[in-house]
Coordinates of C-alpha atoms and ligand atoms in Angstrom, one line a residue:
X1 CA -82.2 -105.4 43.1
X2 CA -81.1 -102.4 44.7
X3 CA -78.2 -100.6 43.1
X4 CA -75.3 -99.8 45.8
X5 CA -75.7 -96.3 44.8
X6 CA -78.9 -96.0 46.4
X7 CA -78.2 -97.6 49.9
X8 CA -78.0 -95.1 53.1
X9 CA -74.5 -94.1 54.5
X10 CA -74.1 -92.8 58.2
X11 CA -71.0 -90.9 59.6
X12 CA -71.4 -89.0 62.6
X13 CA -74.0 -86.3 62.3
X14 CA -74.2 -87.0 58.5
X15 CA -77.2 -89.2 57.6
X16 CA -77.3 -89.9 53.7
X17 CA -80.1 -91.6 52.0
X18 CA -77.8 -92.6 49.0
X19 CA -74.0 -92.6 48.0
X20 CA -74.2 -89.7 45.4
X21 CA -72.1 -86.7 46.1
X22 CA -71.8 -83.8 44.0
X23 CA -68.2 -83.0 43.3
X24 CA -66.7 -79.7 43.9
X25 CA -66.6 -77.6 40.9
X26 CA -65.5 -74.2 40.4
X27 CA -68.3 -72.4 38.1
X28 CA -67.1 -68.2 38.6
X29 CA -70.2 -67.2 38.8
X30 CA -70.5 -65.3 42.0
X31 CA -69.8 -61.5 41.3
X32 CA -67.7 -59.9 43.9
X33 CA -67.1 -63.3 45.6
X34 CA -71.0 -63.3 46.7
X35 CA -73.0 -66.5 45.7
X36 CA -76.2 -65.3 44.5
X37 CA -79.7 -67.1 44.4
X38 CA -78.9 -68.4 41.0
X39 CA -75.8 -70.4 42.6
X40 CA -78.3 -71.4 45.5
X41 CA -80.9 -72.6 43.0
X42 CA -78.4 -74.4 41.1
X43 CA -77.1 -76.3 44.3
X44 CA -81.0 -76.8 45.3
X45 CA -81.6 -78.4 41.9
X46 CA -79.1 -81.1 42.5
X47 CA -80.6 -81.7 46.3
X48 CA -84.4 -81.9 45.0
X49 CA -83.0 -84.7 42.3
X50 CA -81.7 -87.2 44.8
X51 CA -77.9 -85.8 45.2
X52 CA -77.3 -86.7 48.6
X53 CA -74.5 -84.5 49.6
X54 CA -73.2 -81.6 48.0
X55 CA -69.6 -80.4 48.1
X56 CA -69.7 -76.9 46.8
X57 CA -67.3 -75.5 44.4
X58 CA -64.1 -74.3 45.7
X59 CA -64.7 -71.2 48.1
X60 CA -61.8 -69.0 49.4
X61 CA -60.3 -68.7 52.7
X62 CA -59.3 -65.3 54.2
X63 CA -55.9 -64.8 53.0
X64 CA -55.7 -62.2 50.3
X65 CA -54.1 -64.3 48.2
X66 CA -56.3 -67.3 48.2
X67 CA -58.2 -66.5 44.9
X68 CA -57.3 -65.5 41.2
X69 CA -60.6 -64.6 40.5
X70 CA -63.3 -62.1 41.9
X71 CA -66.1 -64.3 40.5
X72 CA -65.1 -67.3 42.7
X73 CA -67.1 -67.2 45.9
X74 CA -65.3 -66.3 49.1
X75 CA -65.9 -67.6 52.6
X76 CA -65.1 -64.9 54.6
X77 CA -66.7 -61.6 53.6
X78 CA -70.2 -60.7 55.1
X79 CA -72.0 -60.6 51.9
X80 CA -70.7 -63.7 50.9
X81 CA -71.7 -65.6 54.1
X82 CA -75.0 -64.3 53.9
X83 CA -75.0 -65.7 50.3
X84 CA -73.7 -69.2 51.6
X85 CA -76.5 -69.0 54.1
X86 CA -79.0 -68.6 51.7
X87 CA -77.5 -71.6 49.6
X88 CA -77.5 -74.0 52.6
X89 CA -81.1 -73.1 53.2
X90 CA -82.2 -73.9 49.8
X91 CA -80.7 -77.2 49.8
X92 CA -81.9 -77.9 53.1
X93 CA -85.6 -77.1 52.0
X94 CA -84.8 -79.9 49.1
X95 CA -83.6 -82.1 51.7
X96 CA -80.2 -82.3 50.8
X97 CA -76.6 -81.8 52.8
X98 CA -74.0 -79.7 51.6
X99 CA -70.4 -78.8 52.6
X100 CA -68.3 -76.2 51.5
X101 CA -64.9 -76.8 50.0
X102 CA -62.7 -74.4 51.6
X103 CA -59.9 -73.5 49.4
X104 CA -56.8 -71.6 48.9
X105 CA -54.9 -71.5 45.5
X106 CA -51.3 -70.5 46.6
X107 CA -49.1 -70.2 44.0
X108 CA -51.7 -70.9 41.2
X109 CA -52.6 -67.6 41.4
X110 CA -50.8 -64.9 39.7
X111 CA -49.7 -62.1 41.2
X112 CA -52.0 -59.2 40.8
X113 CA -54.8 -61.2 40.2
X114 CA -58.2 -62.1 42.0
X115 CA -60.1 -59.8 44.3
X116 CA -57.2 -58.4 46.2
X117 CA -54.6 -57.6 43.7
X118 CA -52.2 -56.3 45.9
X119 CA -52.2 -58.9 48.4
X120 CA -48.9 -61.3 48.4
X121 CA -49.2 -64.4 46.8
X122 CA -49.0 -67.7 49.7
X123 CA -46.7 -70.4 48.8
X124 CA -44.7 -73.0 51.0
X125 CA -41.6 -71.6 49.8
X126 CA -41.8 -69.3 47.0
X127 CA -40.7 -72.0 44.6
X128 CA -42.1 -73.2 41.5
X129 CA -42.8 -77.0 40.9
X130 CA -39.8 -76.6 38.4
X131 CA -37.5 -75.4 41.5
X132 CA -37.5 -71.9 40.4
X133 CA -37.6 -69.4 43.4
X134 CA -40.0 -66.6 42.3
X135 CA -41.3 -64.9 45.6
X136 CA -39.9 -65.0 49.2
X137 CA -41.0 -68.0 51.5
X138 CA -43.4 -66.7 54.2
X139 CA -42.7 -66.8 57.6
X140 CA -43.6 -69.5 60.2
X141 CA -46.0 -67.0 61.8
X142 CA -47.3 -66.7 58.2
X143 CA -47.8 -70.0 57.9
X144 CA -49.8 -70.3 61.1
X145 CA -52.2 -67.6 59.8
X146 CA -53.0 -69.8 56.8
X147 CA -53.7 -72.6 58.9
X148 CA -55.9 -70.4 61.1
X149 CA -57.6 -69.2 58.0
X150 CA -58.5 -72.5 57.2
X151 CA -59.8 -73.4 60.9
X152 CA -61.9 -69.8 60.8
X153 CA -63.7 -70.7 57.5
X154 CA -64.6 -74.5 58.8
X155 CA -65.8 -73.1 62.1
X156 CA -67.9 -70.6 60.0
X157 CA -69.3 -73.3 58.2
X158 CA -70.6 -75.1 61.2
X159 CA -72.1 -71.6 62.4
X160 CA -73.8 -71.3 59.0
X161 CA -75.7 -74.5 59.1
X162 CA -73.7 -76.4 56.8
X163 CA -73.6 -80.5 57.3
X164 CA -69.6 -81.0 57.0
X165 CA -66.8 -79.3 55.4
X166 CA -64.0 -80.0 52.9
X167 CA -60.6 -78.9 53.0
X168 CA -59.2 -79.1 49.3
X169 CA -56.1 -80.4 49.7
X170 CA -55.5 -81.3 46.3
X171 CA -54.6 -80.8 42.5
X172 CA -51.6 -78.5 43.0
X173 CA -53.2 -75.7 45.2
X174 CA -51.6 -74.6 48.5
X175 CA -52.2 -77.6 50.6
X176 CA -51.1 -79.9 48.1
X177 CA -47.9 -77.5 47.2
X178 CA -46.7 -78.1 51.0
X179 CA -47.0 -82.1 50.1
X180 CA -44.8 -81.7 47.2
X181 CA -41.2 -81.9 47.5
X182 CA -40.5 -79.7 44.6
X183 CA -42.5 -76.6 46.0
X184 CA -41.8 -77.1 49.8
X185 CA -38.3 -76.6 50.6
X186 CA -38.9 -75.4 54.2
X187 CA -36.8 -75.7 57.2
X188 CA -39.2 -75.3 59.9
X189 CA -41.6 -77.8 61.2
X190 CA -43.8 -77.5 57.9
X191 CA -41.1 -78.9 55.8
X192 CA -38.6 -81.8 55.7
X193 CA -37.5 -84.6 53.4
X194 CA -40.6 -87.0 54.0
X195 CA -44.0 -86.7 52.9
X196 CA -45.4 -87.1 56.3
X197 CA -43.0 -83.9 57.3
X198 CA -44.4 -81.8 54.5
X199 CA -47.9 -83.2 55.7
X200 CA -47.3 -80.8 58.6
X201 CA -49.4 -78.1 57.5
X202 CA -52.5 -80.3 56.5
X203 CA -52.1 -81.5 60.0
X204 CA -52.1 -78.4 61.6
X205 CA -54.9 -77.3 59.6
X206 CA -57.0 -80.4 60.6
X207 CA -56.2 -80.1 64.2
X208 CA -57.1 -76.6 64.4
X209 CA -60.4 -77.4 62.6
X210 CA -61.4 -80.3 64.9
X211 CA -60.6 -77.7 67.9
X212 CA -63.0 -75.0 66.6
X213 CA -65.7 -77.5 65.5
X214 CA -68.3 -79.7 67.2
X215 CA -66.9 -83.4 67.7
X216 CA -69.9 -84.5 65.7
X217 CA -69.2 -82.2 62.3
X218 CA -67.7 -84.4 59.8
X219 CA -64.5 -83.2 58.4
X220 CA -63.5 -84.4 54.9
X221 CA -60.1 -84.0 53.2
X222 CA -59.6 -84.1 49.5
X223 CA -56.3 -84.9 48.2
X224 CA -54.6 -86.0 44.9
X225 CA -51.6 -87.8 43.7
X226 CA -52.1 -85.9 40.4
X227 CA -51.3 -82.3 40.2
X228 CA -52.6 -79.8 37.5
X229 CA -48.9 -78.9 37.1
X230 CA -48.1 -82.2 36.6
X231 CA -50.2 -85.2 35.9
X232 CA -47.8 -87.7 36.3
X233 CA -46.8 -86.7 39.8
X234 CA -47.2 -88.9 42.6
X235 CA -46.8 -87.9 46.3
X236 CA -47.0 -91.6 47.7
X237 CA -45.2 -94.5 45.4
X238 CA -45.9 -97.5 47.7
X239 CA -48.6 -98.4 49.9
X240 CA -46.3 -97.8 53.0
X241 CA -46.0 -94.5 51.8
X242 CA -49.4 -93.9 51.6
X243 CA -50.2 -95.4 54.9
X244 CA -47.9 -93.0 56.6
X245 CA -49.3 -89.6 54.9
X246 CA -52.7 -90.8 55.6
X247 CA -52.0 -91.5 59.1
X248 CA -51.2 -87.9 59.5
X249 CA -54.7 -87.2 58.4
X250 CA -56.2 -89.7 60.7
X251 CA -54.0 -88.4 63.7
X252 CA -55.4 -84.7 62.7
X253 CA -59.0 -85.7 63.1
X254 CA -60.3 -86.1 59.5
X255 CA -63.3 -88.3 59.1
X256 CA -63.5 -89.0 55.5
X257 CA -60.7 -89.1 53.0
X258 CA -61.6 -88.0 49.2
X259 CA -59.1 -89.5 46.8
X260 CA -59.0 -87.5 43.6
X261 CA -58.4 -89.3 40.5
X262 CA -59.3 -88.2 37.0
X263 CA -60.7 -91.7 36.4
X264 CA -62.1 -94.1 39.2
X265 CA -61.2 -97.4 37.5
X266 CA -57.6 -96.7 37.4
X267 CA -55.7 -99.0 40.1
X268 CA -53.4 -97.1 42.7
X269 CA -50.7 -99.8 42.9
X270 CA -51.4 -102.1 39.9
X271 CA -47.9 -103.7 40.7
X272 CA -49.3 -104.8 43.8
X273 CA -52.7 -105.9 43.0
X274 CA -53.2 -105.9 39.3
X275 CA -54.8 -103.9 36.6
X276 CA -58.2 -104.5 38.1
X277 CA -56.8 -103.4 41.8
X278 CA -58.1 -101.1 44.5
X279 CA -58.5 -97.5 43.3
X280 CA -56.9 -94.3 45.2
X281 CA -60.0 -94.4 47.3
X282 CA -60.1 -98.1 47.8
X283 CA -56.3 -98.0 49.0
X284 CA -57.4 -95.4 51.7
X285 CA -60.2 -97.2 52.9
X286 CA -57.9 -100.4 53.2
X287 CA -55.1 -98.8 55.0
X288 CA -57.1 -96.0 57.3
X289 CA -60.3 -97.9 57.8
X290 CA -61.9 -94.6 57.4
X291 CA -64.9 -94.0 54.7
X292 CA -63.7 -92.5 51.6
X293 CA -65.1 -91.0 48.4
X294 CA -64.2 -91.9 44.7
X295 CA -64.4 -89.7 42.0
X296 CA -63.6 -89.4 38.2
X297 CA -65.2 -89.9 35.1
X298 CA -68.2 -91.3 36.8
X299 CA -70.9 -92.1 34.0
X300 CA -68.5 -90.7 31.4
X301 CA -65.7 -91.9 29.2
X302 CA -63.2 -89.1 28.8
X303 CA -61.7 -87.2 31.9
X304 CA -62.1 -83.7 33.1
X305 CA -59.2 -82.2 32.2
X306 CA -60.4 -82.2 28.4
X307 CA -63.5 -80.4 29.7
X308 CA -61.3 -77.2 30.0
X309 CA -60.1 -77.4 26.5
X310 CA -63.9 -77.4 25.5
X311 CA -64.1 -81.0 25.0
X312 CA -67.1 -83.2 25.2
X313 CA -67.3 -86.9 26.6
X314 CA -69.5 -89.7 25.7
X315 CA -71.4 -91.7 28.6
X316 CA -70.1 -94.8 30.3
X317 CA -71.7 -97.8 32.2
X318 CA -72.1 -97.5 35.9
X319 CA -72.0 -101.4 36.5
X320 CA -68.3 -101.6 37.4
X321 CA -68.8 -98.6 39.6
X322 CA -71.8 -100.2 41.3
X323 CA -70.1 -103.4 42.0
X324 CA -67.0 -102.0 43.4
X325 CA -69.4 -99.8 45.7
X326 CA -71.1 -103.0 46.5
X327 CA -68.0 -105.0 47.6
X328 CA -67.0 -102.0 50.0
X329 CA -63.9 -100.6 47.9
X330 CA -65.3 -97.2 48.9
X331 CA -68.2 -95.6 50.4
X332 CA -69.5 -92.6 48.6
X333 CA -69.1 -91.7 44.9
X334 CA -68.4 -87.8 43.8
X335 CA -69.9 -87.1 40.2
X336 CA -68.9 -84.0 38.6
X337 CA -69.3 -83.1 34.9
X338 CA -72.4 -85.5 34.5
X339 CA -74.2 -83.6 37.5
X340 CA -72.9 -80.1 36.1
X341 CA -74.6 -80.8 33.1
X342 CA -78.0 -82.4 34.3
X343 CA -79.4 -81.8 37.3
X344 CA -81.4 -84.7 37.2
X345 CA -78.8 -87.1 36.4
X346 CA -79.0 -89.0 40.2
X347 CA -82.6 -89.4 40.1
X348 CA -82.5 -90.7 36.2
X349 CA -80.0 -93.1 37.7
X350 CA -82.3 -94.3 40.2
X351 CA -85.4 -94.7 38.3
X352 CA -83.2 -96.6 35.8
X353 CA -83.9 -93.9 33.0
X354 CA -80.3 -94.5 31.7
X355 CA -81.4 -93.9 28.1
X356 CA -82.0 -90.0 29.3
X357 CA -78.5 -89.7 30.3
X358 CA -76.6 -88.0 27.3
X359 CA -73.1 -87.3 26.2
X360 CA -71.4 -84.3 28.5
X361 CA -71.1 -81.4 26.3
X362 CA -68.5 -78.7 27.4
X363 CA -71.0 -75.9 26.5
X364 CA -72.9 -77.0 30.0
X365 CA -70.0 -74.8 31.2
X366 CA -71.5 -71.4 30.5
X367 CA -74.5 -71.8 32.3
X368 CA -75.9 -72.5 35.8
X369 CA -78.7 -74.7 34.9
Ligands
FMN401 C1 -65.8 -77.0 36.1 C2 -65.0 -77.9 36.9 C3 -64.5 -77.2 37.9 C4 -63.9 -78.1 39.0 N1 -63.6 -77.2 40.3 C5 -63.3 -77.8 41.1 C6 -62.9 -77.7 42.3 O1 -63.1 -76.2 42.6 N2 -62.2 -78.0 43.6 C7 -62.0 -79.5 43.1 O2 -61.4 -79.8 44.3 N3 -61.9 -80.0 41.8 C8 -62.8 -79.3 41.0 N4 -62.7 -80.2 39.8 C9 -62.7 -81.4 39.7 C10 -64.0 -82.1 40.1 O3 -64.4 -82.2 41.4 C11 -63.7 -83.6 39.9 O4 -62.8 -84.1 40.7 C12 -63.7 -83.9 38.3 O5 -64.3 -83.0 37.7 C13 -63.4 -85.3 38.0 O6 -65.1 -85.8 38.1 P1 -65.9 -86.0 36.7 O7 -64.9 -86.7 35.6 O8 -67.2 -86.4 37.2 O9 -66.3 -84.6 36.1 C14 -63.6 -79.0 38.7 C15 -63.9 -79.8 37.4 C16 -64.7 -79.1 36.3 C17 -65.2 -80.0 35.7

């Protein structure tokens, strides 16, 4: 029987032979923000081995405060864009599809860090998630320019030949900071008491991107309930709230929703549909009808936060994932650490070589193999 993972998927101009997506993973191996040949080859190896869509590591937009690390690739300087063009060409040569994940860290960047240490830090309102005011809130005009910077990057992505684009709206970075009531205390159109009000920033980004790219160019939004500042944080606590929140993105012209979870098997609203209920991507699909991407510990038993603390993880069966995909709970499956470690992971799964899948070793973070 064909695994549901190896069935085709089509959305606008994106035509994929299977459902396996490489999750965006920062590698900090692009000196001066330029992804080199080693980065291109790293992605091309995954494309060559049956990863149908690669979401690149977060790549930063043209606001000086977008990045805290000069080794994170940027998406606005000429050398970096040339490096990305090389990445696209190498991935395409292996038959893969690829989207950049466009990123702004917001207040996660410490003042004085990154490629432009003198640039001010961008934020929704200069407040930390504990409610401490640490910098001035940006003006409405400055927020408008942040919106334009995302759209510039998306337009550039299409020009360079990428197949689609993903906006990083998750994990407590800039877009997510706007969603979060603790950090967004604005009293202009970008703030407000409801989650829908605070989604105006993302809405403007999506609408501006839509205006700047071709109608057939898919736009993906990644969002998460959890934040790196607080794993238990939740933006939407009821399906009604989630529906209203996601409608903002649908109205903004998003094509695919990428619901980031740390463990895909965890139900989004267990109080509604039980311990084995729909996960985040499942609810997003049910509430919007859009295709969705699930993610979180695919093929592994331990979650990725531990990877940053140097911890490995054992392997985990894909049976339940394949069943859920076959039922149509979600459409695509993003795989992080398993693919970071093993470029042949997807091919091994396809060929039933599961005995060759190894435990995840955090040491794999040190190389671009
Ligand atoms: C080294 C590393 C870097 C990551 N960088 C990013 C990133 O740049 N953007 C993002 O949205 N998520 C990032 N993530 C999260 C992954 O995309 C993914 O959601 C997470 O690892 C869970 O998938 P996994 O359990 O299959 O690894 C990163 C994860 C790891 C392990």
